[in-house]
PDB file of C-alpha atoms in Angstrom:
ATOM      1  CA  UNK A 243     -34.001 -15.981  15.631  1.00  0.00           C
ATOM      2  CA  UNK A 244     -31.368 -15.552  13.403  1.00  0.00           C
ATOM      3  CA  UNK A 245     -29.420 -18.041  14.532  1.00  0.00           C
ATOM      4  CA  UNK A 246     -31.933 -20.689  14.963  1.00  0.00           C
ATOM      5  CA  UNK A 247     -33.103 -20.783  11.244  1.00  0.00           C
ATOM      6  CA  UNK A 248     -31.750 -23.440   8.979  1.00  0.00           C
ATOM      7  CA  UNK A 249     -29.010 -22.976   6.546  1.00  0.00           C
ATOM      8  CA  UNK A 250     -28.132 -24.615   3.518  1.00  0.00           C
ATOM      9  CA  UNK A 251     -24.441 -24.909   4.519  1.00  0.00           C
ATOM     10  CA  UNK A 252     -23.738 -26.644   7.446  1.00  0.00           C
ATOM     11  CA  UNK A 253     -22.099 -25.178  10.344  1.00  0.00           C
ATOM     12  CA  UNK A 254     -22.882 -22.026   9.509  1.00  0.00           C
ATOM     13  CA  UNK A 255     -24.160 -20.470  13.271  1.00  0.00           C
ATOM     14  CA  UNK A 256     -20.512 -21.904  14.628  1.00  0.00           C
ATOM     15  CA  UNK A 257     -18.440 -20.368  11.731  1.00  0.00           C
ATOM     16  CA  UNK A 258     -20.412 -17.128  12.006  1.00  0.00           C
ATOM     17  CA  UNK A 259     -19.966 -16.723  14.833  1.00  0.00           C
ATOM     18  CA  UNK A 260     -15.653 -17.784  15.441  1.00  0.00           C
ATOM     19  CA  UNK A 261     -15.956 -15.189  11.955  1.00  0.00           C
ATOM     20  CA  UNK A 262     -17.188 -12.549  14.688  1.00  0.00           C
ATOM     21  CA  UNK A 263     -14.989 -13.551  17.984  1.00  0.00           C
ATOM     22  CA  UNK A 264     -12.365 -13.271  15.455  1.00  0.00           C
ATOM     23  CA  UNK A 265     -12.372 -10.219  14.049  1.00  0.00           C
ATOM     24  CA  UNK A 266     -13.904  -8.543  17.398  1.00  0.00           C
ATOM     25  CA  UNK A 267     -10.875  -9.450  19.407  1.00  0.00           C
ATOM     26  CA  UNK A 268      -8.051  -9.137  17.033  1.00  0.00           C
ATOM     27  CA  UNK A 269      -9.334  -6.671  14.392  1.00  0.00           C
ATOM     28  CA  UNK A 270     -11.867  -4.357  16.133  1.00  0.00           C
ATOM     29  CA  UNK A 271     -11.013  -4.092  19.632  1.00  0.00           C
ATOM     30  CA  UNK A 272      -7.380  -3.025  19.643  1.00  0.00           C
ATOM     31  CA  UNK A 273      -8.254  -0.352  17.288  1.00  0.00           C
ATOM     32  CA  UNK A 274     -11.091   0.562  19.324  1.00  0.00           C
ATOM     33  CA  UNK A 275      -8.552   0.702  22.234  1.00  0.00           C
ATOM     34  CA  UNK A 276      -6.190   2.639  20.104  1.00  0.00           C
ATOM     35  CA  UNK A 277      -8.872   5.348  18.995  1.00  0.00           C
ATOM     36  CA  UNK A 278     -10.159   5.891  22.741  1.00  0.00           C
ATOM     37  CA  UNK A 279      -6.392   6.100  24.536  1.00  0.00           C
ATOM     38  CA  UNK A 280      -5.555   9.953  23.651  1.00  0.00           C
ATOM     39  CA  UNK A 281      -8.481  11.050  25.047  1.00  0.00           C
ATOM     40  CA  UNK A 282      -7.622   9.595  28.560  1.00  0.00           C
ATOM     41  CA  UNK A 283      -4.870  12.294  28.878  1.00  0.00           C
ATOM     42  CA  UNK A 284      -7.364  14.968  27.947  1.00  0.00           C
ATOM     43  CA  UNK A 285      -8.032  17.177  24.704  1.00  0.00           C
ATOM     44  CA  UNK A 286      -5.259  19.233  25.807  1.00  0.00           C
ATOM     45  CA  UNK A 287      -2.617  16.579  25.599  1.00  0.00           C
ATOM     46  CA  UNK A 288      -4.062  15.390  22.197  1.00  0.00           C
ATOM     47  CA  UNK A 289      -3.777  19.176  20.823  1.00  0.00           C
ATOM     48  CA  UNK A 290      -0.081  19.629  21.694  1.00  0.00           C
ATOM     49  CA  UNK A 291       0.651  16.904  19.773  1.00  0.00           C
ATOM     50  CA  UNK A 292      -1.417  17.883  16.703  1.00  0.00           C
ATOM     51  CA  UNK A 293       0.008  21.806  17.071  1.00  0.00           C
ATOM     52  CA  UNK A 294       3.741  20.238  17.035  1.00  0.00           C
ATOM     53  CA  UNK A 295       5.556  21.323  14.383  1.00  0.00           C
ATOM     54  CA  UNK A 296       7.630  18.145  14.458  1.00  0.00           C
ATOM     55  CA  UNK A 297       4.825  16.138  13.952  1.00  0.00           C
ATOM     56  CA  UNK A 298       3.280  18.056  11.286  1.00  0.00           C
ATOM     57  CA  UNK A 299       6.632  17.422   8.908  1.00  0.00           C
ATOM     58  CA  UNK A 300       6.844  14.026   9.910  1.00  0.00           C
ATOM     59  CA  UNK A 301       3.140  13.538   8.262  1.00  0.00           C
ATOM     60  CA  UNK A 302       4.372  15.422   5.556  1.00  0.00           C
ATOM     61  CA  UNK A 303       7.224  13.516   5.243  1.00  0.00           C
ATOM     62  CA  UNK A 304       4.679  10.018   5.079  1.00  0.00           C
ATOM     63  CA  UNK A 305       2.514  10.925   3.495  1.00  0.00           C
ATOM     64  CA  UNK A 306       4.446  12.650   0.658  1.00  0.00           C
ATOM     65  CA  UNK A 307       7.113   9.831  -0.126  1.00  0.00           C
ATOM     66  CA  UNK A 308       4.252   7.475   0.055  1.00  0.00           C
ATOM     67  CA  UNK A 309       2.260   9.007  -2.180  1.00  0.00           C
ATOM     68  CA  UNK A 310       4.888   9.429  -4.745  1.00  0.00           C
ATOM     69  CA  UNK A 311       6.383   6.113  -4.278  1.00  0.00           C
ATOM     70  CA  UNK A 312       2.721   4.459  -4.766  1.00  0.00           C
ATOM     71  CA  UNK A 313       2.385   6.658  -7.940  1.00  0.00           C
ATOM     72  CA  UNK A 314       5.987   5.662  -9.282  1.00  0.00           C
ATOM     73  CA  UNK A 315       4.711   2.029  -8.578  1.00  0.00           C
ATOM     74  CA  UNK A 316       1.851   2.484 -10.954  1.00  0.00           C
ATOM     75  CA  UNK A 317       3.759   2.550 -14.270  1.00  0.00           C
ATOM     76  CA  UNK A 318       6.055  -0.938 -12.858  1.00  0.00           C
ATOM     77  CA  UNK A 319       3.648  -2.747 -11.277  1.00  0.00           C
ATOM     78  CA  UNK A 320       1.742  -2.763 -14.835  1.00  0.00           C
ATOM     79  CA  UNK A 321       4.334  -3.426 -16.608  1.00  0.00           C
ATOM     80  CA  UNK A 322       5.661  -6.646 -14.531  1.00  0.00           C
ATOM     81  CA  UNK A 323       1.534  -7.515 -14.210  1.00  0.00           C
ATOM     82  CA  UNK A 324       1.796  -7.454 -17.962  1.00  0.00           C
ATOM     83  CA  UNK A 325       4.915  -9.245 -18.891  1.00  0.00           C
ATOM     84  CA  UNK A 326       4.192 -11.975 -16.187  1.00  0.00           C
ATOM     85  CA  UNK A 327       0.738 -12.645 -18.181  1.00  0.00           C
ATOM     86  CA  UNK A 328       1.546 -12.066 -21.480  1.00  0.00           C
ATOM     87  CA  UNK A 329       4.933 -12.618 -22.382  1.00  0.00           C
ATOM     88  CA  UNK A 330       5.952 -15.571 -19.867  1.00  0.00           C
ATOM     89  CA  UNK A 331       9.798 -14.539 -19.439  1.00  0.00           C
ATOM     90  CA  UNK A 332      12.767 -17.056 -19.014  1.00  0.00           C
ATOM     91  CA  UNK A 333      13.606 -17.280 -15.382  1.00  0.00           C
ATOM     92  CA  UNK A 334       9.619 -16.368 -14.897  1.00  0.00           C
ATOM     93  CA  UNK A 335       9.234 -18.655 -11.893  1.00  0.00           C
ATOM     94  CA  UNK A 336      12.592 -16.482 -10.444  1.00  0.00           C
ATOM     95  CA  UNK A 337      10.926 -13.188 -11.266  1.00  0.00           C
ATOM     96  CA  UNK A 338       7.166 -14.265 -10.080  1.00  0.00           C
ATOM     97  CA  UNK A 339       8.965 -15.121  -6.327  1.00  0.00           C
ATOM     98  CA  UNK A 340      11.341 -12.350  -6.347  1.00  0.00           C
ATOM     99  CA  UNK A 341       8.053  -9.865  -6.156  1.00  0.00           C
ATOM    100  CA  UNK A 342       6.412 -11.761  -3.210  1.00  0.00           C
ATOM    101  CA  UNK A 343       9.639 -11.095  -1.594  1.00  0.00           C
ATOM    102  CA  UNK A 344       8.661  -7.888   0.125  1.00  0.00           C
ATOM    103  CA  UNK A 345       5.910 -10.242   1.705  1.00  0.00           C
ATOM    104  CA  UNK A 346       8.341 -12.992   2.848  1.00  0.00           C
ATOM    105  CA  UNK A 347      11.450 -11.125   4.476  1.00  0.00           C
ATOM    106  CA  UNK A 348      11.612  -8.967   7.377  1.00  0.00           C
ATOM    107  CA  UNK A 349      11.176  -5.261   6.517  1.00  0.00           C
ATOM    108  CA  UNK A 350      13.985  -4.317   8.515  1.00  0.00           C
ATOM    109  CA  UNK A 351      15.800  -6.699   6.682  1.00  0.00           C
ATOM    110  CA  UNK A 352      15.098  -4.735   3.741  1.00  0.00           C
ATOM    111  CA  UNK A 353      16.090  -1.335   4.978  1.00  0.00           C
ATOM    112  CA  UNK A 354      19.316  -2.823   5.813  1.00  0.00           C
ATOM    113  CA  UNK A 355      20.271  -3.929   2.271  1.00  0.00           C
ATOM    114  CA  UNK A 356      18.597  -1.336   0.982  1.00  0.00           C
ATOM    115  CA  UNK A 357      21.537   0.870   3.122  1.00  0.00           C
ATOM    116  CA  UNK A 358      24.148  -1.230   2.612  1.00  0.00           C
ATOM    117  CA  UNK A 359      23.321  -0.931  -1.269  1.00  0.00           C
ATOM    118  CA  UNK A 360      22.791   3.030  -1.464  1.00  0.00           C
ATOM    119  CA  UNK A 361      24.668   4.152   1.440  1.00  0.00           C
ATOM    120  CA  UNK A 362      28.082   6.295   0.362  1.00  0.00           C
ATOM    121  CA  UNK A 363      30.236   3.238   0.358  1.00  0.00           C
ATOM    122  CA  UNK A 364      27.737   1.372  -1.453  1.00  0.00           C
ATOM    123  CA  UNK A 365      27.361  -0.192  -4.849  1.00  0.00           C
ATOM    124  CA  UNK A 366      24.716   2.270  -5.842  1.00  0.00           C
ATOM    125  CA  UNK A 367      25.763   4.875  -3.665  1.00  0.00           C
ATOM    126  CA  UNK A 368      29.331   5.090  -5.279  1.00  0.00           C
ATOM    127  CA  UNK A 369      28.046   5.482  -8.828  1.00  0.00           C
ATOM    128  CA  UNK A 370      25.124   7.825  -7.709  1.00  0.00           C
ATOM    129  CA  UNK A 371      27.614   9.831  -5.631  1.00  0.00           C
ATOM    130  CA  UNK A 372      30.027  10.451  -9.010  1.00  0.00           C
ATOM    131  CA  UNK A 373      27.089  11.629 -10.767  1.00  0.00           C
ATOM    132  CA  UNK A 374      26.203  14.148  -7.100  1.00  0.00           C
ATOM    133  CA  UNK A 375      23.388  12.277  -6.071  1.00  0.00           C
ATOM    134  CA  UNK A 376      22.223  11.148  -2.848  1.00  0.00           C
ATOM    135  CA  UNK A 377      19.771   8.475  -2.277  1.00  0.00           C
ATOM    136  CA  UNK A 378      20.529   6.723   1.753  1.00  0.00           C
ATOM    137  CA  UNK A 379      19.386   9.194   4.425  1.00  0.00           C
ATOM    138  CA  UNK A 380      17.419  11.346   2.171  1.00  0.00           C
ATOM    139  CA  UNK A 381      13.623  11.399   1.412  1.00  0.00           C
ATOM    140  CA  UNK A 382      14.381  10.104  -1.751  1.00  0.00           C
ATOM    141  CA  UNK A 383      15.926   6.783  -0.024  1.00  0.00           C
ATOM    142  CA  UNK A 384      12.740   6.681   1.944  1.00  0.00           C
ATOM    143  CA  UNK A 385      10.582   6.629  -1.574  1.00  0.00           C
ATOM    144  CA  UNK A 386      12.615   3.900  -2.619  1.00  0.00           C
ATOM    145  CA  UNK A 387      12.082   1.584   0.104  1.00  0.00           C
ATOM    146  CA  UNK A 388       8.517   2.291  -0.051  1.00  0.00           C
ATOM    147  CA  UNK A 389       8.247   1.254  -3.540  1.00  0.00           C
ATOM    148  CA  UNK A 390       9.878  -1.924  -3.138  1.00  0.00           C
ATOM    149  CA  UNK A 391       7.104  -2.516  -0.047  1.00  0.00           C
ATOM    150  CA  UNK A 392       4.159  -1.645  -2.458  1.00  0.00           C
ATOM    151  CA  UNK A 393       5.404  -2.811  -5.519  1.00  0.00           C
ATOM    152  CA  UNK A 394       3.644  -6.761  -5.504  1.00  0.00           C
ATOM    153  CA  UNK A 395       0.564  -5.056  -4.444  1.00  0.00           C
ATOM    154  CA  UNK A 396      -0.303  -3.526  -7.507  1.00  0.00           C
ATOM    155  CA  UNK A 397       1.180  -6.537  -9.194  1.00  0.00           C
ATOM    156  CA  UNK A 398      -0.719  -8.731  -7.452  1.00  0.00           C
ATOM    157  CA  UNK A 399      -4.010  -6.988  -8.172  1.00  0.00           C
ATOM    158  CA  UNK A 400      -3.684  -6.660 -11.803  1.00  0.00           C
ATOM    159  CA  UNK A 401      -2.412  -9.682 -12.461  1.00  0.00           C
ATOM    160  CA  UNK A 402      -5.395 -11.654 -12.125  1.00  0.00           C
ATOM    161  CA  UNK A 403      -7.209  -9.945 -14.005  1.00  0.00           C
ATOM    162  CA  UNK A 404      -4.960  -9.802 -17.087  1.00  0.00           C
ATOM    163  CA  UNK A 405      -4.906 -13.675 -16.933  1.00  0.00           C
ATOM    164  CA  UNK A 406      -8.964 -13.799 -17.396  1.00  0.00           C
ATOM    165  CA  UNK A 407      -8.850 -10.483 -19.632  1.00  0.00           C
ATOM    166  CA  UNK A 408      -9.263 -11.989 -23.408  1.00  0.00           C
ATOM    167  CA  UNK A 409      -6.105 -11.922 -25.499  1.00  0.00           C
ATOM    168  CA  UNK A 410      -8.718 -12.081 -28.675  1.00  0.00           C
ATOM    169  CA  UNK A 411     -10.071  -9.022 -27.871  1.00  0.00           C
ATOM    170  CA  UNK A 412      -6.216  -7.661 -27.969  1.00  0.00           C
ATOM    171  CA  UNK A 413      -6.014  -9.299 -31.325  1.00  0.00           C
ATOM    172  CA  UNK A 414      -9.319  -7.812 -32.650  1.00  0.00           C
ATOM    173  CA  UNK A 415      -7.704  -4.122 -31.608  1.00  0.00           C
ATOM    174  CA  UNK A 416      -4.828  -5.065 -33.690  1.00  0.00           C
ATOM    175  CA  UNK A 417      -6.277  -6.257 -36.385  1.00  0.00           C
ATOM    176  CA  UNK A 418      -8.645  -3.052 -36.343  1.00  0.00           C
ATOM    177  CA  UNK A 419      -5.075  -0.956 -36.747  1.00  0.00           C
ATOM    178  CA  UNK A 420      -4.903   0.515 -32.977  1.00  0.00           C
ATOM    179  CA  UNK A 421      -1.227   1.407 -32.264  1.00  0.00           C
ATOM    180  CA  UNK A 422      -0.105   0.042 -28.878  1.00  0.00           C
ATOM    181  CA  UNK A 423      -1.055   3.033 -27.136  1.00  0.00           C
ATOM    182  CA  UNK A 424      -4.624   3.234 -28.135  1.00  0.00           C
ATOM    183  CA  UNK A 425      -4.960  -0.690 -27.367  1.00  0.00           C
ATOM    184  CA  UNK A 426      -3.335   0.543 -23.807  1.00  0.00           C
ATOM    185  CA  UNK A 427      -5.596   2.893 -23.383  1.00  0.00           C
ATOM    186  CA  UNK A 428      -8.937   1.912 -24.693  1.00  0.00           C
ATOM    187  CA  UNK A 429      -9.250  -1.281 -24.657  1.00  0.00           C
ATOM    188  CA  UNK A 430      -6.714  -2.576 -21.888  1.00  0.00           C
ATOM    189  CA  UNK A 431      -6.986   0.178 -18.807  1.00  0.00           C
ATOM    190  CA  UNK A 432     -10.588   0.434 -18.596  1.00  0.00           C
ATOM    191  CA  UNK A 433     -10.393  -3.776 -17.603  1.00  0.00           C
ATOM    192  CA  UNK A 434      -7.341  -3.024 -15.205  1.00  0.00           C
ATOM    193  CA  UNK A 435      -9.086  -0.055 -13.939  1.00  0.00           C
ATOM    194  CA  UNK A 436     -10.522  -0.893 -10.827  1.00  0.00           C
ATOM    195  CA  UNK A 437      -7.926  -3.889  -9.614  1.00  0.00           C
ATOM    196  CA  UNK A 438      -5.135  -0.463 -10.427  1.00  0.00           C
ATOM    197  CA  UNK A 439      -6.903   1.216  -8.071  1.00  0.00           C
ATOM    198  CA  UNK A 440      -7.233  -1.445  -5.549  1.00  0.00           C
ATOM    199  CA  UNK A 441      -3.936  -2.160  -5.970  1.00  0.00           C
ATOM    200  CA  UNK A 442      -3.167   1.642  -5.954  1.00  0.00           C
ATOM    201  CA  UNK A 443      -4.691   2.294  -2.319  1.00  0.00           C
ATOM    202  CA  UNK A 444      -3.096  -0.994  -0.832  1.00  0.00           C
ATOM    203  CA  UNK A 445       0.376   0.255  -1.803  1.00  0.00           C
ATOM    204  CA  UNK A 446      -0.710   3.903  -0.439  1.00  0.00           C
ATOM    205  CA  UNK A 447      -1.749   2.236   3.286  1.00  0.00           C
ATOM    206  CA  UNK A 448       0.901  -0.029   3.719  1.00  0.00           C
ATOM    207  CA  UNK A 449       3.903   2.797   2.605  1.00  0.00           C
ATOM    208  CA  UNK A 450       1.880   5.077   4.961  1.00  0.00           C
ATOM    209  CA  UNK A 451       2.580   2.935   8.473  1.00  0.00           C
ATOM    210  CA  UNK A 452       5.878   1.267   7.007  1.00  0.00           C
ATOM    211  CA  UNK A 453       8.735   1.709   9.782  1.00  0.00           C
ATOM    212  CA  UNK A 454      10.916  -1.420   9.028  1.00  0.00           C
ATOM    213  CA  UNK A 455      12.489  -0.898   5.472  1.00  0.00           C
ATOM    214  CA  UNK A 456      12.403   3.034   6.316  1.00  0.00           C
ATOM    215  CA  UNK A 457      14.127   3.842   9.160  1.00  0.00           C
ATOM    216  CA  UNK A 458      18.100   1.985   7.935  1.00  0.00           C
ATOM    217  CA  UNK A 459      17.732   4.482   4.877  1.00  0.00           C
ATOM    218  CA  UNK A 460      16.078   7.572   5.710  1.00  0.00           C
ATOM    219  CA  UNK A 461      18.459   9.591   8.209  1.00  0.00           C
ATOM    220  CA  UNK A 462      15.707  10.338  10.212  1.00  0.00           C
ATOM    221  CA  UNK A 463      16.717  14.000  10.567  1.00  0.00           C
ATOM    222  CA  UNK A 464      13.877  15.533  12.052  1.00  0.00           C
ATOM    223  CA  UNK A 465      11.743  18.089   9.690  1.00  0.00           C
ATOM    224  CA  UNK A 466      13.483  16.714   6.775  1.00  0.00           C
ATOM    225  CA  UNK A 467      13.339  12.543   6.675  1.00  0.00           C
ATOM    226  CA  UNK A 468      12.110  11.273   9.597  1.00  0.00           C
ATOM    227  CA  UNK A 469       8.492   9.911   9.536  1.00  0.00           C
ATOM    228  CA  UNK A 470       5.851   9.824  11.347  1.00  0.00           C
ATOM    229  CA  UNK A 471       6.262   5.890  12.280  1.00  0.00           C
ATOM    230  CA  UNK A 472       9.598   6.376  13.708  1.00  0.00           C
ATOM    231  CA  UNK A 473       7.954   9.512  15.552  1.00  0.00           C
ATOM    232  CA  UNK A 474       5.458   7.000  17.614  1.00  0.00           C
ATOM    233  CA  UNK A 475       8.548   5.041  18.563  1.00  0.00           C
ATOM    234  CA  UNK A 476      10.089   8.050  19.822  1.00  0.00           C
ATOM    235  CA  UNK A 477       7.385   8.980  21.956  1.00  0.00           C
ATOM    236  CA  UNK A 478       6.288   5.981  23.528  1.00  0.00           C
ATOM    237  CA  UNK A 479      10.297   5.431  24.532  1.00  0.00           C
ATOM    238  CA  UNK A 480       9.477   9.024  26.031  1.00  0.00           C
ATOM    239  CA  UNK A 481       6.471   7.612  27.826  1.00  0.00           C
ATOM    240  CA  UNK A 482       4.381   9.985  25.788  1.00  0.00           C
ATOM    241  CA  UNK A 483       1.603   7.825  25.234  1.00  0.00           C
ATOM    242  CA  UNK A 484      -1.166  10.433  24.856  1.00  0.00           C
ATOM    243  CA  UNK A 485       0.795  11.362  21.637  1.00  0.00           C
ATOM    244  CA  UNK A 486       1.842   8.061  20.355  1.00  0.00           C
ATOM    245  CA  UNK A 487      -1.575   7.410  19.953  1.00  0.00           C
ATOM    246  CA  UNK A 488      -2.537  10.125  18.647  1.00  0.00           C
ATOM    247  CA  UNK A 489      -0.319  10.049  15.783  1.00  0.00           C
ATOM    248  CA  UNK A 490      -1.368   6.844  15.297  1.00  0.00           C
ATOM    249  CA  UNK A 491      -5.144   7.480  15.203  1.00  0.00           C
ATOM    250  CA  UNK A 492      -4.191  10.147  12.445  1.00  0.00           C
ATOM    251  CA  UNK A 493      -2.062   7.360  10.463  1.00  0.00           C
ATOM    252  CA  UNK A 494      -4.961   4.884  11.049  1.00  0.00           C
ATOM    253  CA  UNK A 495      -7.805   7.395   9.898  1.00  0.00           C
ATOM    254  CA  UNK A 496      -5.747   8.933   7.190  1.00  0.00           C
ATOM    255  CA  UNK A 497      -4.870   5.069   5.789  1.00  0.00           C
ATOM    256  CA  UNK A 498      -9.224   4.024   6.231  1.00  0.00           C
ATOM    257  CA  UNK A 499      -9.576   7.289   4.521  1.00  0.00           C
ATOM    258  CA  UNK A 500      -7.464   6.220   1.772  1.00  0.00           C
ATOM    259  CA  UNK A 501      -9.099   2.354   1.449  1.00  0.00           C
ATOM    260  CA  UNK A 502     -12.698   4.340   1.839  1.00  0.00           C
ATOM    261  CA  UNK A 503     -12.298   6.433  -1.311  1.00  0.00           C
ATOM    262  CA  UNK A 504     -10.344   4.147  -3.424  1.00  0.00           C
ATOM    263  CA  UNK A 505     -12.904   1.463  -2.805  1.00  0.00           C
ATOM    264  CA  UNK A 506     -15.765   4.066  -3.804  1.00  0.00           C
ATOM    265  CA  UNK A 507     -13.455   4.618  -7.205  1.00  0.00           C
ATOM    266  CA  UNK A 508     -13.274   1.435  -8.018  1.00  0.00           C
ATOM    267  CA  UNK A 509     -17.431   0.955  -7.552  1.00  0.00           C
ATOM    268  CA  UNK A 510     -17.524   3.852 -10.318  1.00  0.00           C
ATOM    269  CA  UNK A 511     -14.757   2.007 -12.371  1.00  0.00           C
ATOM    270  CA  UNK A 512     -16.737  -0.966 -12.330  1.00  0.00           C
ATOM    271  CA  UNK A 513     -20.089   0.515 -12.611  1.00  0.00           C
ATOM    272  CA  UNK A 514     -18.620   2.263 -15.818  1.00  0.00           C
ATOM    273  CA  UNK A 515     -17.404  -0.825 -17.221  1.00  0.00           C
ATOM    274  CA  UNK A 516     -20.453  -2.541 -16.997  1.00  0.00           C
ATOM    275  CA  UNK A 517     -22.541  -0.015 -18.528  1.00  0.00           C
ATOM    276  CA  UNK A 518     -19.858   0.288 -22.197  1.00  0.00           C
ATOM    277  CA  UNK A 519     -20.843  -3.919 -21.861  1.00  0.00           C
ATOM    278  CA  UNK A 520     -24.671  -3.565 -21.884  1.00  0.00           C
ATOM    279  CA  UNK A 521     -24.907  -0.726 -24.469  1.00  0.00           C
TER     280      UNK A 521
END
């Protein structure tokens, strides 16, 4: 019945329904297959793999540089967001392509300068190693690679908004004698709120499965900087299936987890915004 009722737009029953083919055989069937594979082995195989010990700091090892490179992304991607809007840099049409690059260019492509550039006989690497610091094969390599993958999320999120946020209403907190702080603060991050948060758990889900950009810079020294990516690899060249997938199935729960809750945030956000506009 549903199907035979008219519609104003035209087409609609065929689009609908390509809409569903599509997403059931690209989108929802290989993860279906994906979530149902460990248990072909058995529970038993599926709790070896969670009770490895290996495993365990590999997760810790994802989930901890990504969570600390999406927070250092937080402050930048702002900032850029802002300047891009507001302040219209020379060379702005350089800058505004330079973050879309992540998007454009192979990630392991990225890991490879990104090695090149910090390894010991690199340009970075060199200076950092005068001052005794490390950055290629340590976690903290690994955090920067995933910030330069998250980066134009956050951008990319705020931005719009920005461009349809007011400027009078940044003028009218001026005028009112805000500092720049309090116009941040009141008047500027309750707007950006919820596209910060968006932006936030999109940068948090993609640094969480990123292999690519990771793998040139982190050393991949088990219980230290290898992650939990490179750890699937590793077992499926092993033939391990059963625990491939199931460190998969955690990545892919733990990053729907992560979309889940930011996407309830940003309701609130938004819900809170609207009610400071109606009173």
């Amino acid at each position: 019945m549903f199907f035979l009722r008219r519609h104003t737009l035209p087409g609609f029953p065929l689009t609908f329904g390509i809409t569903l083919l599509w997403v059931g055989l690209l989108v929802i069937l290989p993860l279906l297959a994906l979530i149902l594979r460990p248990w072909q082995d058995g529970t038993a195989a599926i709790l070896q793999t969670l009770h490895d010990a290996r495993v365990f700091a590999a997760f810790r090892v994802s989930f901890g540089c990504a969570l600390l490179a999406a927070l250092l992304d937080l402050p930048l991607g702002i900032l850029l967001a802002w300047t891009l809007v507001r302040l219209r840099p020379p060379g702005y049409k350089i800058i505004n392509a330079c973050i879309d690059l992540p998007f454009a260019i192979p990630t392991s492509v990225t890991g490879i300068t990104l090695a090149t550039l910090y390894g010991p006989n690199g340009w970075m690497g060199k200076l950092l190693a005068h001052a005794g610091l490390q950055v290629a094969f340590t976690p903290t390599g690994i955090v920067i690679a995933l910030m330069f993958v998250g980066l134009p999320f956050l951008v990319r999120t705020i931005e719009p908004v920005l461009q349809n946020f007011p400027l009078e209403v940044e003028e009218a907190a001026f005028l009112l004698g805000a500092t720049p702080f309090q116009k941040f603060y009141r008047v500027i991050l309750p707007a950006i709120l919820p596209a910060t948060l968006s932006g936030f758990g999109l940068a948090f889900a993609r640094c969480i499965g990123e292999y690519g950009s990771v793998i040139f810079i982190a050393g991949n020294q088990p219980f230290r900087s290898e992650i939990a990516p490179l750890l699937i690899v590793m077992r499926l060249q092993e033939f391990d299936y059963s625990g491939a997938t199931t460190i998969a199935v955690m990545l892919l729960f733990t990053a729907l987890f992560c979309l889940g809750g930011v996407s309830f945030l940003r309701q609130r956000a938004s819900r809170g915004l609207i009610m400071e506009e109606t009173k």
